[in-house]
Short mmCIF file of C-alpha atoms in Angstrom, two decimals:
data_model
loop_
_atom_site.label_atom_id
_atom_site.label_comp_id
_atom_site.label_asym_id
_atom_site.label_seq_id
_atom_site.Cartn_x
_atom_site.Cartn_y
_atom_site.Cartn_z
CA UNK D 1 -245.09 128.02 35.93
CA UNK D 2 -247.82 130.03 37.20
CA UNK D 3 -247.23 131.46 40.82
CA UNK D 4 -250.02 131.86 43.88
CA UNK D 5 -250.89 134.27 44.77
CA UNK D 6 -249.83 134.40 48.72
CA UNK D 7 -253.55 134.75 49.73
CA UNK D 8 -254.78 131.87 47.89
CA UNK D 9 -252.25 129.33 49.97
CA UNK D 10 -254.85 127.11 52.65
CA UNK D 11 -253.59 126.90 55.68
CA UNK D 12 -254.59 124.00 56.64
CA UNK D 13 -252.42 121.57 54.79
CA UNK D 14 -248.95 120.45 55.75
CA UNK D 15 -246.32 123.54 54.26
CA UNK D 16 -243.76 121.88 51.00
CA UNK D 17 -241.45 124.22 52.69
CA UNK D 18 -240.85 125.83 56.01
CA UNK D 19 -238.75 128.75 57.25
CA UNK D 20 -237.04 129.01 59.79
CA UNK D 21 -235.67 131.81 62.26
CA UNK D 22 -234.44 132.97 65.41
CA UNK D 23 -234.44 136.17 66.53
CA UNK D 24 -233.04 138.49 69.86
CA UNK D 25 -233.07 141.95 70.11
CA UNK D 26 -233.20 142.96 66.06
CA UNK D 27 -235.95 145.41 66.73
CA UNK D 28 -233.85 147.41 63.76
CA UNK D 29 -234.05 144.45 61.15
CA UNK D 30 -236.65 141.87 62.33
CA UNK D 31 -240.10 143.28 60.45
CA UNK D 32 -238.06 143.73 57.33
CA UNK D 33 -236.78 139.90 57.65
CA UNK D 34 -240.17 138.47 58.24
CA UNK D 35 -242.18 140.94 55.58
CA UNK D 36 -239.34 139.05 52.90
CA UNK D 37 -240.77 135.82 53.91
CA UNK D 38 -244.14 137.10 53.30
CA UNK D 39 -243.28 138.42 49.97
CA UNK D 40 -242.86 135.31 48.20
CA UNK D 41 -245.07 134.29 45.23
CA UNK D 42 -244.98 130.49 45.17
CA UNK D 43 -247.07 127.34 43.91
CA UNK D 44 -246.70 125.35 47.10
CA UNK D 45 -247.51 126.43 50.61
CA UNK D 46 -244.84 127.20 53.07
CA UNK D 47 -245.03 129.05 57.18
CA UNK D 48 -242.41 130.52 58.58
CA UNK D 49 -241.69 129.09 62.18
CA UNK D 50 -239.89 131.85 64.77
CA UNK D 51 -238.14 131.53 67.86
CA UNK D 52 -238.05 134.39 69.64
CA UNK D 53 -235.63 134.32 72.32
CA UNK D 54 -237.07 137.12 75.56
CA UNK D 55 -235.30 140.21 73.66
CA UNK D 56 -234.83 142.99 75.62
CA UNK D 57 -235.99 145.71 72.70
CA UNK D 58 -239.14 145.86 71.28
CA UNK D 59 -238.46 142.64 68.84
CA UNK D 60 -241.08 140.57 70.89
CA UNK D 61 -244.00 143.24 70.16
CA UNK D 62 -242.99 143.49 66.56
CA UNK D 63 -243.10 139.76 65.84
CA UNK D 64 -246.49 139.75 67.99
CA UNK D 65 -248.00 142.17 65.48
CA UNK D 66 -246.63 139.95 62.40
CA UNK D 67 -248.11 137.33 63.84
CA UNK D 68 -251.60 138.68 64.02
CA UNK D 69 -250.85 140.08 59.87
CA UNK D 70 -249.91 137.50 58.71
CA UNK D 71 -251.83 134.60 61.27
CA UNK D 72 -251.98 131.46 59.20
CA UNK D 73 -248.62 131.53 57.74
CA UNK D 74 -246.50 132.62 60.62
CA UNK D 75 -246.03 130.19 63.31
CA UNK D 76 -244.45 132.17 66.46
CA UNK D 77 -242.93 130.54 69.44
CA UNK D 78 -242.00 133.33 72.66
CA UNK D 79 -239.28 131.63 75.06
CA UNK D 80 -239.91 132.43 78.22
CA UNK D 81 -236.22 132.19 79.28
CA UNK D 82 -233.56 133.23 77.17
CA UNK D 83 -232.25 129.97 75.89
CA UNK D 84 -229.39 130.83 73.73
CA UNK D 85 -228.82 130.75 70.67
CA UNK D 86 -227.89 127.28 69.69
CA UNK D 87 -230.86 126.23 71.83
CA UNK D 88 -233.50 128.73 70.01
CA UNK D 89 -232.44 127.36 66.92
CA UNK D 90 -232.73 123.43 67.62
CA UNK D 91 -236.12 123.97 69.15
CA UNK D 92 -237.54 125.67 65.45
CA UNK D 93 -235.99 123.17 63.65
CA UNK D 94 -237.86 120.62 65.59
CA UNK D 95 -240.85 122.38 64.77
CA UNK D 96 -239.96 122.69 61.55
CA UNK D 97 -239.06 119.15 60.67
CA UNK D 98 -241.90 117.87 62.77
CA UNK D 99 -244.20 119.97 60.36
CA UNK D 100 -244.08 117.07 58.07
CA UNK D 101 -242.40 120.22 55.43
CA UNK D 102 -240.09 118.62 52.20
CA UNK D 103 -238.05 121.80 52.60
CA UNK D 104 -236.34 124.28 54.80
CA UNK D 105 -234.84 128.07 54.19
CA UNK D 106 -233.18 129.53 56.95
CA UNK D 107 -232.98 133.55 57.30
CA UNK D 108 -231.94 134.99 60.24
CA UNK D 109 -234.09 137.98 61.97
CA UNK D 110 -231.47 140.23 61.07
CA UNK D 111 -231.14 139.84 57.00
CA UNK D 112 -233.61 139.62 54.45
CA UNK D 113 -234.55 138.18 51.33
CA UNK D 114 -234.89 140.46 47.93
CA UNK D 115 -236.25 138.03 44.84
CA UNK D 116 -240.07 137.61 45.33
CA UNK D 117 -239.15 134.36 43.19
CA UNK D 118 -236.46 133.21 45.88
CA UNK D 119 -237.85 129.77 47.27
CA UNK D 120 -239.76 128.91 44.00
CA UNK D 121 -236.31 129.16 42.32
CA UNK D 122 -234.79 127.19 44.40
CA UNK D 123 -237.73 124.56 45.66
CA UNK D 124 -237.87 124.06 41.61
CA UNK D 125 -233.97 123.21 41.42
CA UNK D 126 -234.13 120.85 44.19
CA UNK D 127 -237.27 119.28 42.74
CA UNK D 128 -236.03 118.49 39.62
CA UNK D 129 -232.44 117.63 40.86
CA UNK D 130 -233.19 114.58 43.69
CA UNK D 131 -228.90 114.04 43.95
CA UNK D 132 -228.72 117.71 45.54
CA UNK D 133 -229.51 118.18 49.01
CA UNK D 134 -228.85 121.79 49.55
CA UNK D 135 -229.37 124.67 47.33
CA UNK D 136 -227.42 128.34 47.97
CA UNK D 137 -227.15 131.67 46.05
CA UNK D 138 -225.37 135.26 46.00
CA UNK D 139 -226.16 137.58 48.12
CA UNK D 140 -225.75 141.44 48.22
CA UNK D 141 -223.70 142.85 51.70
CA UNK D 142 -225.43 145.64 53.51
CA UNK D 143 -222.07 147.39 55.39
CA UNK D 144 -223.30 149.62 58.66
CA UNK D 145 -222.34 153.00 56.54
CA UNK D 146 -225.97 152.09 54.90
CA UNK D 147 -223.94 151.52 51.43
CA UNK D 148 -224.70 147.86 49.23
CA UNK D 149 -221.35 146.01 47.72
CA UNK D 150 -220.56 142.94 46.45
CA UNK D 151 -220.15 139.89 48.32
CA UNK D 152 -216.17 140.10 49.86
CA UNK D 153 -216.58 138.16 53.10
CA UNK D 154 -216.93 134.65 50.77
CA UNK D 155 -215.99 132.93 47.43
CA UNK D 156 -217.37 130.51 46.48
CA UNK D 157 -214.44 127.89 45.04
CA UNK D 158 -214.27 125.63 42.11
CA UNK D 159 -215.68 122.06 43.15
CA UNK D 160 -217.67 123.68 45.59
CA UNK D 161 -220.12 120.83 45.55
CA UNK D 162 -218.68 118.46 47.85
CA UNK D 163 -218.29 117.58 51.37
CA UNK D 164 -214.48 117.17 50.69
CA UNK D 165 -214.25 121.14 49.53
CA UNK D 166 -216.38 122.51 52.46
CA UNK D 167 -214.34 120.68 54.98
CA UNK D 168 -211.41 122.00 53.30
CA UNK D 169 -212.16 125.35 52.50
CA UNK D 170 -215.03 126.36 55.52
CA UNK D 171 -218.53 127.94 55.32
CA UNK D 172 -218.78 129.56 52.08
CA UNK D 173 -222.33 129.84 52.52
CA UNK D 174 -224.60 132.52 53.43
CA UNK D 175 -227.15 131.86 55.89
CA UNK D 176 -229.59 133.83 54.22
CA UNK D 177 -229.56 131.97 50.68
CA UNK D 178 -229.65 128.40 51.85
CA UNK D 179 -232.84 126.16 51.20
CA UNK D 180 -231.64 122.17 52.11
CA UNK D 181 -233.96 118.99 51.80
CA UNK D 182 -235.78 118.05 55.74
CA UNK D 183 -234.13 115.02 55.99
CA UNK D 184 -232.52 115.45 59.42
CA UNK D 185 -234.57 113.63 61.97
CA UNK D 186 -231.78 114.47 65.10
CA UNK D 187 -229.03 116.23 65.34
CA UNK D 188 -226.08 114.72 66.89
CA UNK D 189 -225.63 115.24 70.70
CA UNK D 190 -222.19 117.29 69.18
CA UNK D 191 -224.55 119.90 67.83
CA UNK D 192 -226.55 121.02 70.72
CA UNK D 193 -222.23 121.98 71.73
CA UNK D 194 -221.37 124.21 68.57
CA UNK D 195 -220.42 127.60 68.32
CA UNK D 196 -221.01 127.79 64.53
CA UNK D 197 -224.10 126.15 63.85
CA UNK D 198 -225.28 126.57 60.27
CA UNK D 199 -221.57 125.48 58.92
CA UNK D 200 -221.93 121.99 61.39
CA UNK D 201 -225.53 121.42 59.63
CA UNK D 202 -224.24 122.26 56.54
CA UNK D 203 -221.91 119.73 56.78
CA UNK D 204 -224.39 116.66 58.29
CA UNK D 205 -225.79 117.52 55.07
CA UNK D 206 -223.45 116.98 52.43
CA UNK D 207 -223.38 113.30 53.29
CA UNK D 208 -227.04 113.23 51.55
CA UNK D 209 -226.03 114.94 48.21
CA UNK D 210 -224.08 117.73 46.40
CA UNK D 211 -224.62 121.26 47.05
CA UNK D 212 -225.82 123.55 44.57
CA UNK D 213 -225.30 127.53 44.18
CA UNK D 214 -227.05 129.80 42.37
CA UNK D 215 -225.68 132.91 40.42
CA UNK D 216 -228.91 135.02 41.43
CA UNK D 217 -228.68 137.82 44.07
CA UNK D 218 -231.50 136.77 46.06
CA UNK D 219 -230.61 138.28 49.63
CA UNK D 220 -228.86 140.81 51.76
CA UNK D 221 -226.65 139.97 54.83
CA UNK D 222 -225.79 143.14 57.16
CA UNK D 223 -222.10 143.15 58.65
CA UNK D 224 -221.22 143.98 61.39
CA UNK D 225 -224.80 144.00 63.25
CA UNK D 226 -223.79 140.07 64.72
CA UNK D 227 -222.47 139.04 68.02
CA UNK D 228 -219.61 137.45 65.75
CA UNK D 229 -218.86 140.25 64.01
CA UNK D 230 -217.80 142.12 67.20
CA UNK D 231 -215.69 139.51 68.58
CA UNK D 232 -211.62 139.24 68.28
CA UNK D 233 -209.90 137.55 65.39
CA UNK D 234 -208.65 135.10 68.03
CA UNK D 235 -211.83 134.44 69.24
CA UNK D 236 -213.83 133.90 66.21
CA UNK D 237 -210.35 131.05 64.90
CA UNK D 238 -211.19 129.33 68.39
CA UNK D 239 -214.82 129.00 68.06
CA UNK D 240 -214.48 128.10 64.13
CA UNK D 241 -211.93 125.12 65.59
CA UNK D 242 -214.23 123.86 68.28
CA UNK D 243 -217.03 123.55 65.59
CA UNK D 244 -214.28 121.31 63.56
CA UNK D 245 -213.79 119.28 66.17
CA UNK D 246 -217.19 118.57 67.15
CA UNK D 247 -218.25 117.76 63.46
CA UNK D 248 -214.80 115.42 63.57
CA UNK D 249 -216.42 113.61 67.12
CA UNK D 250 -220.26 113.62 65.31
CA UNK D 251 -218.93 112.65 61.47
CA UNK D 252 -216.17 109.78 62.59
CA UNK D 253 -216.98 107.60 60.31
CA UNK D 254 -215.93 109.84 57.73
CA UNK D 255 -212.32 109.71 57.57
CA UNK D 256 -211.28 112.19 54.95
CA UNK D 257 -213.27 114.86 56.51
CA UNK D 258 -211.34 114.02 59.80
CA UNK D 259 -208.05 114.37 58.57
CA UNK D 260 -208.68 117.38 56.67
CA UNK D 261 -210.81 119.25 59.52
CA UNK D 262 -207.82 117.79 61.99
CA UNK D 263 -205.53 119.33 60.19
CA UNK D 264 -207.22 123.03 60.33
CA UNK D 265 -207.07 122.08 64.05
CA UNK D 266 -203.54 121.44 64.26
CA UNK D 267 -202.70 124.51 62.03
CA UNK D 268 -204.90 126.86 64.28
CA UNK D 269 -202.83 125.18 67.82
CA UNK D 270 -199.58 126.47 65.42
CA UNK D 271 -201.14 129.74 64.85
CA UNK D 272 -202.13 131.07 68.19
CA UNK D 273 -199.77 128.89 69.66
CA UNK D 274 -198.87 132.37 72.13
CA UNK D 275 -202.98 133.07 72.75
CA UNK D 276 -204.24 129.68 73.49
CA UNK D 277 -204.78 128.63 77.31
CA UNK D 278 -205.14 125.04 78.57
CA UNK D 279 -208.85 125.78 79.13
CA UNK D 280 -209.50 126.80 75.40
CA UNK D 281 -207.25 123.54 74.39
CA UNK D 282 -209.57 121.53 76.07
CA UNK D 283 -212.59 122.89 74.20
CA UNK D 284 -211.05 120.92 71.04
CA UNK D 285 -210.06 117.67 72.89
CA UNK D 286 -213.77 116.46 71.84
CA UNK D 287 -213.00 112.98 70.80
CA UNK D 288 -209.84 110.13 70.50
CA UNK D 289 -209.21 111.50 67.00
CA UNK D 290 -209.17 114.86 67.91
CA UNK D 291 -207.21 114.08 70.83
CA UNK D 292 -204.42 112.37 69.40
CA UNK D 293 -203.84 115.08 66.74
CA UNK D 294 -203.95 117.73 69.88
CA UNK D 295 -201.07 115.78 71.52
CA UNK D 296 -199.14 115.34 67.73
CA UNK D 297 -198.72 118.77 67.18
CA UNK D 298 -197.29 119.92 70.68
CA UNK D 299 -195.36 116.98 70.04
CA UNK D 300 -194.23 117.56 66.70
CA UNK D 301 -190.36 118.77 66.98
CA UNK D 302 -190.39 118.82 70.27
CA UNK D 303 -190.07 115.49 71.46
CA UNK D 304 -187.50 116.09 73.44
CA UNK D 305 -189.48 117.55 76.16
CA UNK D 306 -191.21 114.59 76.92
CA UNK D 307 -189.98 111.18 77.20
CA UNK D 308 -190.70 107.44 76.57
CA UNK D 309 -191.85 106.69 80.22
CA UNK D 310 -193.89 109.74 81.07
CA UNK D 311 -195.80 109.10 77.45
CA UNK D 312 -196.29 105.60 78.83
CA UNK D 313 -197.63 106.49 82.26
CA UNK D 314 -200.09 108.61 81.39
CA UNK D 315 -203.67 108.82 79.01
CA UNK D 316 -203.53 111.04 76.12
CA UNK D 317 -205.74 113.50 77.86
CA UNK D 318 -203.43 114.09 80.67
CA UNK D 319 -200.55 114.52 78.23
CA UNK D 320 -201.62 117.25 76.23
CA UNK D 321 -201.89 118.98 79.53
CA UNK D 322 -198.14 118.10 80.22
CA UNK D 323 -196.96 118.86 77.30
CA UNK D 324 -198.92 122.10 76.41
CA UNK D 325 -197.50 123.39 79.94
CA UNK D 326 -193.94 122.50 79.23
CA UNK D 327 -194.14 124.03 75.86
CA UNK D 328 -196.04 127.46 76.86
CA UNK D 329 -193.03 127.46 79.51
CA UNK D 330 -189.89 126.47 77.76
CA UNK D 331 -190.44 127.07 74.33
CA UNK D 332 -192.70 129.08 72.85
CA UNK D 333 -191.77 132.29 75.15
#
């Protein structure tokens, strides 16, 4: 199939695909990120759509200069606040989705894309295979010494194409490689709460169709240059958690996915059963199901410290507080 040259696109009619990305303060990485987007050789017309979020380096000016390069295929939106970056992202998907686009690729302003060929690859899978929803690849790991390796933060498992295996097994997708059909018209109030977003949207997904991954190296992530990457082990197991529970509170009606992400709840209570405070309990306790599977395992073997009438006197909410207290005191220390 013959590919356009990116100077021949009109920019007048609605994009097949749109990109999106946030950026704040990648001064470092952003005109490498966007300059990948305007790399690709296509025969559909796309725009890239970025948020940029008041950075406090020179990110802003950069992106203003992109803009005025590459004018009709870069659409650039400047907050005027720092919104965050949950909020950043929701407002360029709106944009992106109200576009009227088939298509979206995400890439963060801190990675970049490598295959000139990338969304044609991957816009031609998708085409041609209407029962997948979301299409992924392999991507090359930029470490902070400068040096290139293999990917060793993910594997991607056997079965991989299923909602069942992501819940399972987590995010075993890269930002960077993902291009999904537009078919989300809202996100769930639960999103707009999520620490991990790209894993919760991943999942919303996967009730529309089977993902697909692609053997090509197509993109490079950088460690280590995140917010994420600098937090504590605890931290990021208590922010992966509270994104379970949300997706349990938003995806209810799909009950294997709540008893398996449940359970990755319960075994994270077990595991920093010595770390965990009352007010980082409560950032799980985001629905009934969740709840009740909060209370089970502070229960579980431990019934003793708790009887029949004080279970009967109070709501499951004010239980786990009782019994979280009682066990922190008595028997975990």
């Amino acid at each position: 199939m013959e590919k356009l040259d990116l100077d021949m696109q009109s920019g007048n009619k609605a994009p097949l695909l749109s990109i999106w990305m946030v950026t704040y303060n990648q001064e470092l990485y952003i005109e490498e990120a966007i300059e990948s987007v305007m790399m690709q050789k296509t025969n559909f017309n796309y725009k890239l759509y970025i948020g940029e979020d008041l950075s406090n380096d020179k990110t802003r000016e950069i992106c203003i200069k992109l803009k005025e390069k590459y004018s009709s295929r870069i659409e650039l939106f400047l907050n005027e606040i720092n919104v965050g970056g949950t909020q950043n992202a929701l407002r360029i998907y709106k944009h992106c989705f109200n576009s009227g686009t088939k298509y979206v690729a995400l890439l963060e302003g801190d990675d970049y894309w490598t295959d000139p060929y990338k969304l044609q690859k991957q816009v031609d899978f998708l085409e041609a295979n209407p029962d997948y929803v979301l299409s992924f690849h392999k991507i090359k790991i930029l470490k902070p010494n400068g040096e290139f390796v293999e990917d060793f933060i993910t594997k991607v498992p056997e079965n991989y194409e299923s909602q069942e295996t992501l819940a399972r097994l987590g995010n075993y997708i890269h930002t960077p490689s993902v291009v999904f059909r537009n078919i989300i018209k809202e996100f769930p109030p639960e999103f707009s709460l999520t620490p991990i977003g790209d894993y919760f949207m991943y999942m919303l997904l996967s009730e529309h169709g089977k993902l697909k991954y692609l053997e090509e190296e197509m993109a490079v992530y950088r460690e280590g240059v995140g917010i994420w990457s600098a937090k504590t082990e605890y931290f990021r197991n208590l922010k992966t958690a509270q994104t379970h529970a949300l997706i349990v509170s938003a995806m209810s009606k799909f009950p294997l996915t709540t008893k398996i992400l449940n359970t990755r709840i319960s075994n994270f209570i077990k595991r920093f059963k010595n770390e965990i405070s009352p007010s980082d309990l409560s950032l799980l306790n985001t629905c009934k199901a969740v709840e009740e599977e909060i209370l089970f395992t502070l229960l579980r073997d431990k019934a003793t410290i708790i009887n029949n009438s004080t279970i009967d006197a109070y709501t499951s909410k004010q239980l786990i507080a009782i019994v979280f207290k009682r066990i922190k005191k008595r028997l975990w220390n």
